[in-house]
Amino acid sequence: MRLNFVCVVTTAALLPVLGAAQPTNKPANTASVKRTADGHADLSGVWAFGIDLPPGGLKSEVNGAVAIKTVDQSARRPAKTAVPGAMPFTATPSYKPEYLAKVKDLSDHESKTDEVFYCGKPGIPRIGSPRKIVQTPGEVIFFYEDISGDPYRIIPTDGRPHRANGNPSYYGDSVGHWEGDTLVVDVTNFVDSTWFGEDGYFHSDAMHVTERLWRNGENLAYQFTVDDPKVLTAAWTAPPRVIKPSNDPLEESPRCAETDGSRLTNNDHHGQR
């Protein structure tokens, strides 16, 4: 079987989302929330892909028969309607004036400046929501599928603090706790080479990320806040996302082998996330 991407990238698709759903202070309806034995909301399950698959669909050819499958990208896009339990948000982060030119330059030349284009790890929160969640008393495990590798995160929820002597990493050091039926994941200790968003959103080694996950009916709601006092004027809370349950099994990602960078003749965005 041969798989090919059918991708049509437009400038509009790469601009920050300005028409996202408005924030709501209305709490999520918890009456019918499925719960684990310890009483917490059960977030376990397999969830739709968060990676930004080609907007034109996936083309497959098997024994000469061609089929194109429409790709649902909603897991990677802001929710179109208000999400109960979501925090107030803005469409884009606010950088300090001295860094605005850098952000624009990184975004304008994304296919040359973005490590993800060259098989780099996207890091947190750029990788988005997990593909699979395994929830146990005392810890939650996130599994991902990503072309740069298939990372996982083991997030303790037993009250322990961040590791005192951990090495900086792409996915940081995570500890979690529950606020009602919302899992709150506090992430620190990052390397400073990743972006936290698509449009040149670089950060420093002081970045602090807070992820929030909760049930929205049968779906999973995901929202994050990025705080980086070295480069941002204020903490940025992104629009919430709603991720549908999935029956697609997790599969090992193929080896990432970037061969197009040397052939680039313009500044087109890669549009792969």
GROMACS .gro file of C-alpha atoms in nm:
model
  273
    1MET     CA    1   0.000   0.000   0.000
    2ARG     CA    2   0.127   0.347  -0.085
    3LEU     CA    3   0.007   0.659   0.099
    4ASN     CA    4   0.041   1.008  -0.044
    5PHE     CA    5  -0.053   1.341   0.104
    6VAL     CA    6  -0.291   1.554  -0.098
    7CYS     CA    7  -0.219   1.896   0.047
    8VAL     CA    8  -0.347   2.238  -0.053
    9VAL     CA    9  -0.195   2.508   0.168
   10THR     CA   10  -0.341   2.856   0.159
   11THR     CA   11  -0.218   3.169   0.323
   12ALA     CA   12  -0.542   3.205   0.517
   13ALA     CA   13  -0.495   2.863   0.674
   14LEU     CA   14  -0.167   2.976   0.824
   15LEU     CA   15  -0.288   3.298   0.983
   16PRO     CA   16  -0.375   3.317   1.354
   17VAL     CA   17  -0.735   3.225   1.424
   18LEU     CA   18  -0.934   3.542   1.489
   19GLY     CA   19  -1.285   3.400   1.492
   20ALA     CA   20  -1.245   3.146   1.771
   21ALA     CA   21  -1.531   3.067   2.003
   22GLN     CA   22  -1.580   3.314   2.286
   23PRO     CA   23  -1.479   3.208   2.636
   24THR     CA   24  -1.738   3.089   2.882
   25ASN     CA   25  -1.742   3.074   3.259
   26LYS     CA   26  -2.018   2.814   3.256
   27PRO     CA   27  -1.885   2.494   3.414
   28ALA     CA   28  -1.894   2.168   3.229
   29ASN     CA   29  -2.191   1.941   3.301
   30THR     CA   30  -2.047   1.676   3.532
   31ALA     CA   31  -2.366   1.483   3.607
   32SER     CA   32  -2.301   1.215   3.344
   33VAL     CA   33  -1.921   1.213   3.356
   34LYS     CA   34  -1.772   0.865   3.361
   35ARG     CA   35  -1.552   0.822   3.667
   36THR     CA   36  -1.266   0.605   3.782
   37ALA     CA   37  -1.269   0.406   4.104
   38ASP     CA   38  -1.107   0.695   4.292
   39GLY     CA   39  -1.385   0.934   4.188
   40HIS     CA   40  -1.201   1.141   3.927
   41ALA     CA   41  -1.336   1.205   3.579
   42ASP     CA   42  -1.219   0.927   3.349
   43LEU     CA   43  -1.015   1.073   3.062
   44SER     CA   44  -0.882   0.737   2.948
   45GLY     CA   45  -0.923   0.638   2.587
   46VAL     CA   46  -0.796   0.683   2.235
   47TRP     CA   47  -0.850   1.027   2.089
   48ALA     CA   48  -0.843   1.177   1.740
   49PHE     CA   49  -0.514   1.286   1.587
   50GLY     CA   50  -0.397   1.627   1.700
   51ILE     CA   51  -0.129   1.654   1.432
   52ASP     CA   52  -0.219   1.886   1.145
   53LEU     CA   53  -0.281   1.645   0.862
   54PRO     CA   54  -0.308   1.770   0.502
   55PRO     CA   55  -0.631   1.965   0.445
   56GLY     CA   56  -0.688   1.797   0.108
   57GLY     CA   57  -0.705   1.448   0.255
   58LEU     CA   58  -0.503   1.129   0.240
   59LYS     CA   59  -0.466   0.949  -0.088
   60SER     CA   60  -0.410   0.574  -0.079
   61GLU     CA   61  -0.341   0.339  -0.365
   62VAL     CA   62  -0.387  -0.036  -0.316
   63ASN     CA   63  -0.338  -0.267  -0.614
   64GLY     CA   64  -0.415   0.019  -0.848
   65ALA     CA   65  -0.731   0.128  -0.669
   66VAL     CA   66  -0.713   0.491  -0.551
   67ALA     CA   67  -0.911   0.631  -0.261
   68ILE     CA   68  -0.900   0.971  -0.091
   69LYS     CA   69  -1.000   0.991   0.274
   70THR     CA   70  -1.115   1.323   0.415
   71VAL     CA   71  -0.911   1.428   0.717
   72ASP     CA   72  -1.075   1.567   1.030
   73GLN     CA   73  -0.845   1.843   1.161
   74SER     CA   74  -1.073   1.961   1.442
   75ALA     CA   75  -0.840   1.827   1.713
   76ARG     CA   76  -0.578   2.080   1.602
   77ARG     CA   77  -0.810   2.377   1.560
   78PRO     CA   78  -0.986   2.604   1.811
   79ALA     CA   79  -1.340   2.496   1.894
   80LYS     CA   80  -1.602   2.665   1.678
   81THR     CA   81  -1.854   2.700   1.960
   82ALA     CA   82  -1.824   2.788   2.328
   83VAL     CA   83  -1.680   2.506   2.540
   84PRO     CA   84  -1.820   2.477   2.895
   85GLY     CA   85  -1.540   2.491   3.149
   86ALA     CA   86  -1.297   2.677   2.921
   87MET     CA   87  -1.090   2.967   3.050
   88PRO     CA   88  -1.097   3.314   2.886
   89PHE     CA   89  -0.856   3.322   2.594
   90THR     CA   90  -0.711   3.529   2.313
   91ALA     CA   91  -0.626   3.425   1.959
   92THR     CA   92  -0.255   3.509   1.975
   93PRO     CA   93   0.015   3.562   2.239
   94SER     CA   94   0.149   3.908   2.322
   95TYR     CA   95   0.525   3.940   2.273
   96LYS     CA   96   0.738   4.218   2.411
   97PRO     CA   97   0.796   4.486   2.143
   98GLU     CA   98   1.163   4.402   2.101
   99TYR     CA   99   1.073   4.046   1.993
  100LEU     CA  100   0.796   4.118   1.741
  101ALA     CA  101   1.036   4.137   1.446
  102LYS     CA  102   1.191   3.805   1.544
  103VAL     CA  103   0.854   3.633   1.560
  104LYS     CA  104   0.762   3.765   1.215
  105ASP     CA  105   1.095   3.663   1.066
  106LEU     CA  106   1.069   3.310   1.207
  107SER     CA  107   0.716   3.275   1.074
  108ASP     CA  108   0.794   3.424   0.733
  109HIS     CA  109   1.083   3.180   0.688
  110GLU     CA  110   0.926   2.888   0.869
  111SER     CA  111   1.044   2.623   0.625
  112LYS     CA  112   1.401   2.726   0.703
  113THR     CA  113   1.377   2.826   1.071
  114ASP     CA  114   1.140   2.568   1.216
  115GLU     CA  115   1.317   2.261   1.355
  116VAL     CA  116   0.998   2.058   1.311
  117PHE     CA  117   1.041   2.092   0.935
  118TYR     CA  118   1.369   1.905   0.975
  119CYS     CA  119   1.234   1.623   1.193
  120GLY     CA  120   1.275   1.815   1.519
  121LYS     CA  121   1.053   1.744   1.816
  122PRO     CA  122   0.756   1.983   1.848
  123GLY     CA  123   0.757   1.986   2.228
  124ILE     CA  124   0.481   2.102   2.461
  125PRO     CA  125   0.225   2.242   2.396
  126ARG     CA  126   0.277   2.237   2.021
  127ILE     CA  127   0.233   1.862   1.989
  128GLY     CA  128  -0.124   1.914   2.105
  129SER     CA  129  -0.354   1.674   2.283
  130PRO     CA  130  -0.250   1.312   2.347
  131ARG     CA  131  -0.355   1.032   2.115
  132LYS     CA  132  -0.414   0.799   2.407
  133ILE     CA  133  -0.461   0.854   2.779
  134VAL     CA  134  -0.410   0.583   3.038
  135GLN     CA  135  -0.531   0.693   3.379
  136THR     CA  136  -0.436   0.515   3.700
  137PRO     CA  137  -0.442   0.614   4.068
  138GLY     CA  138  -0.143   0.837   4.122
  139GLU     CA  139  -0.044   0.900   3.761
  140VAL     CA  140  -0.171   0.964   3.409
  141ILE     CA  141   0.015   0.854   3.095
  142PHE     CA  142  -0.007   1.041   2.765
  143PHE     CA  143   0.087   0.868   2.438
  144TYR     CA  144   0.143   1.053   2.110
  145GLU     CA  145   0.200   0.977   1.743
  146ASP     CA  146   0.443   1.217   1.578
  147ILE     CA  147   0.670   1.189   1.279
  148SER     CA  148   0.966   1.305   1.489
  149GLY     CA  149   0.912   1.002   1.713
  150ASP     CA  150   0.631   0.868   1.930
  151PRO     CA  151   0.677   1.032   2.270
  152TYR     CA  152   0.501   0.950   2.592
  153ARG     CA  153   0.465   1.139   2.918
  154ILE     CA  154   0.421   0.992   3.264
  155ILE     CA  155   0.247   1.254   3.476
  156PRO     CA  156   0.229   1.194   3.852
  157THR     CA  157  -0.090   1.310   4.022
  158ASP     CA  158   0.002   1.203   4.375
  159GLY     CA  159   0.109   1.547   4.494
  160ARG     CA  160   0.483   1.517   4.435
  161PRO     CA  161   0.671   1.832   4.326
  162HIS     CA  162   0.872   1.885   4.009
  163ARG     CA  163   1.206   1.706   3.997
  164ALA     CA  164   1.476   1.921   4.149
  165ASN     CA  165   1.763   1.812   3.924
  166GLY     CA  166   1.596   1.711   3.597
  167ASN     CA  167   1.762   1.797   3.267
  168PRO     CA  168   1.578   2.044   3.039
  169SER     CA  169   1.387   1.859   2.767
  170TYR     CA  170   1.154   1.908   2.472
  171TYR     CA  171   0.849   1.787   2.664
  172GLY     CA  172   0.947   1.930   3.000
  173ASP     CA  173   0.885   1.800   3.350
  174SER     CA  174   0.517   1.743   3.425
  175VAL     CA  175   0.317   1.707   3.745
  176GLY     CA  176  -0.060   1.697   3.761
  177HIS     CA  177  -0.346   1.757   3.999
  178TRP     CA  178  -0.723   1.766   3.981
  179GLU     CA  179  -0.938   2.077   4.003
  180GLY     CA  180  -1.284   1.927   4.021
  181ASP     CA  181  -1.319   1.719   3.705
  182THR     CA  182  -1.037   1.898   3.523
  183LEU     CA  183  -0.689   1.749   3.506
  184VAL     CA  184  -0.436   2.031   3.539
  185VAL     CA  185  -0.082   1.953   3.422
  186ASP     CA  186   0.198   2.188   3.524
  187VAL     CA  187   0.502   2.166   3.293
  188THR     CA  188   0.844   2.328   3.342
  189ASN     CA  189   1.213   2.280   3.257
  190PHE     CA  190   1.214   2.307   2.878
  191VAL     CA  191   1.490   2.340   2.624
  192ASP     CA  192   1.455   2.675   2.445
  193SER     CA  193   1.477   2.557   2.084
  194THR     CA  194   1.111   2.464   2.026
  195TRP     CA  195   0.813   2.680   1.934
  196PHE     CA  196   0.491   2.674   2.136
  197GLY     CA  197   0.284   2.760   1.829
  198GLU     CA  198   0.291   2.755   1.453
  199ASP     CA  199   0.363   3.117   1.370
  200GLY     CA  200   0.717   3.161   1.496
  201TYR     CA  201   0.608   3.145   1.858
  202PHE     CA  202   0.950   3.095   2.013
  203HIS     CA  203   1.013   3.088   2.387
  204SER     CA  204   1.293   3.106   2.641
  205ASP     CA  205   1.414   2.857   2.899
  206ALA     CA  206   1.174   3.022   3.145
  207MET     CA  207   0.862   2.895   2.969
  208HIS     CA  208   0.597   2.750   3.199
  209VAL     CA  209   0.302   2.562   3.048
  210THR     CA  210  -0.026   2.471   3.214
  211GLU     CA  211  -0.244   2.219   3.033
  212ARG     CA  212  -0.608   2.154   3.121
  213LEU     CA  213  -0.806   1.850   3.011
  214TRP     CA  214  -1.168   1.766   3.088
  215ARG     CA  215  -1.466   1.584   2.944
  216ASN     CA  216  -1.699   1.766   2.709
  217GLY     CA  217  -1.974   1.510   2.665
  218GLU     CA  218  -1.815   1.211   2.492
  219ASN     CA  219  -1.529   1.432   2.375
  220LEU     CA  220  -1.209   1.553   2.539
  221ALA     CA  221  -1.153   1.926   2.589
  222TYR     CA  222  -0.794   2.055   2.587
  223GLN     CA  223  -0.665   2.405   2.664
  224PHE     CA  224  -0.325   2.540   2.761
  225THR     CA  225  -0.163   2.851   2.903
  226VAL     CA  226   0.193   2.960   2.822
  227ASP     CA  227   0.377   3.190   3.060
  228ASP     CA  228   0.723   3.318   2.967
  229PRO     CA  229   0.816   3.644   3.141
  230LYS     CA  230   1.135   3.675   2.938
  231VAL     CA  231   0.960   3.718   2.603
  232LEU     CA  232   0.584   3.766   2.664
  233THR     CA  233   0.410   4.067   2.813
  234ALA     CA  234   0.158   3.839   2.984
  235ALA     CA  235   0.066   3.474   3.009
  236TRP     CA  236  -0.123   3.351   2.703
  237THR     CA  237  -0.422   3.118   2.726
  238ALA     CA  238  -0.499   2.964   2.388
  239PRO     CA  239  -0.848   2.886   2.259
  240PRO     CA  240  -0.981   2.547   2.373
  241ARG     CA  241  -0.990   2.246   2.145
  242VAL     CA  242  -1.243   1.965   2.142
  243ILE     CA  243  -1.106   1.622   2.053
  244LYS     CA  244  -1.331   1.340   1.943
  245PRO     CA  245  -1.289   0.978   2.052
  246SER     CA  246  -1.119   0.760   1.793
  247ASN     CA  247  -1.122   0.395   1.689
  248ASP     CA  248  -0.797   0.427   1.496
  249PRO     CA  249  -0.528   0.221   1.669
  250LEU     CA  250  -0.196   0.381   1.753
  251GLU     CA  251   0.073   0.290   1.503
  252GLU     CA  252   0.447   0.332   1.507
  253SER     CA  253   0.541   0.641   1.306
  254PRO     CA  254   0.780   0.590   1.014
  255ARG     CA  255   1.132   0.723   1.040
  256CYS     CA  256   1.144   1.093   0.964
  257ALA     CA  257   1.380   1.159   0.674
  258GLU     CA  258   1.370   1.521   0.555
  259THR     CA  259   1.497   1.556   0.198
  260ASP     CA  260   1.320   1.868   0.072
  261GLY     CA  261   1.496   2.144   0.265
  262SER     CA  262   1.786   2.170   0.023
  263ARG     CA  263   1.543   2.205  -0.269
  264LEU     CA  264   1.345   2.500  -0.131
  265THR     CA  265   1.335   2.801  -0.360
  266ASN     CA  266   1.083   3.013  -0.169
  267ASN     CA  267   0.944   3.066   0.181
  268ASP     CA  268   0.635   2.846   0.162
  269HIS     CA  269   0.514   2.717   0.498
  270HIS     CA  270   0.526   2.344   0.537
  271GLY     CA  271   0.173   2.327   0.682
  272GLN     CA  272   0.228   1.987   0.839
  273ARG     CA  273   0.104   2.067   1.188
   0.00000   0.00000   0.00000
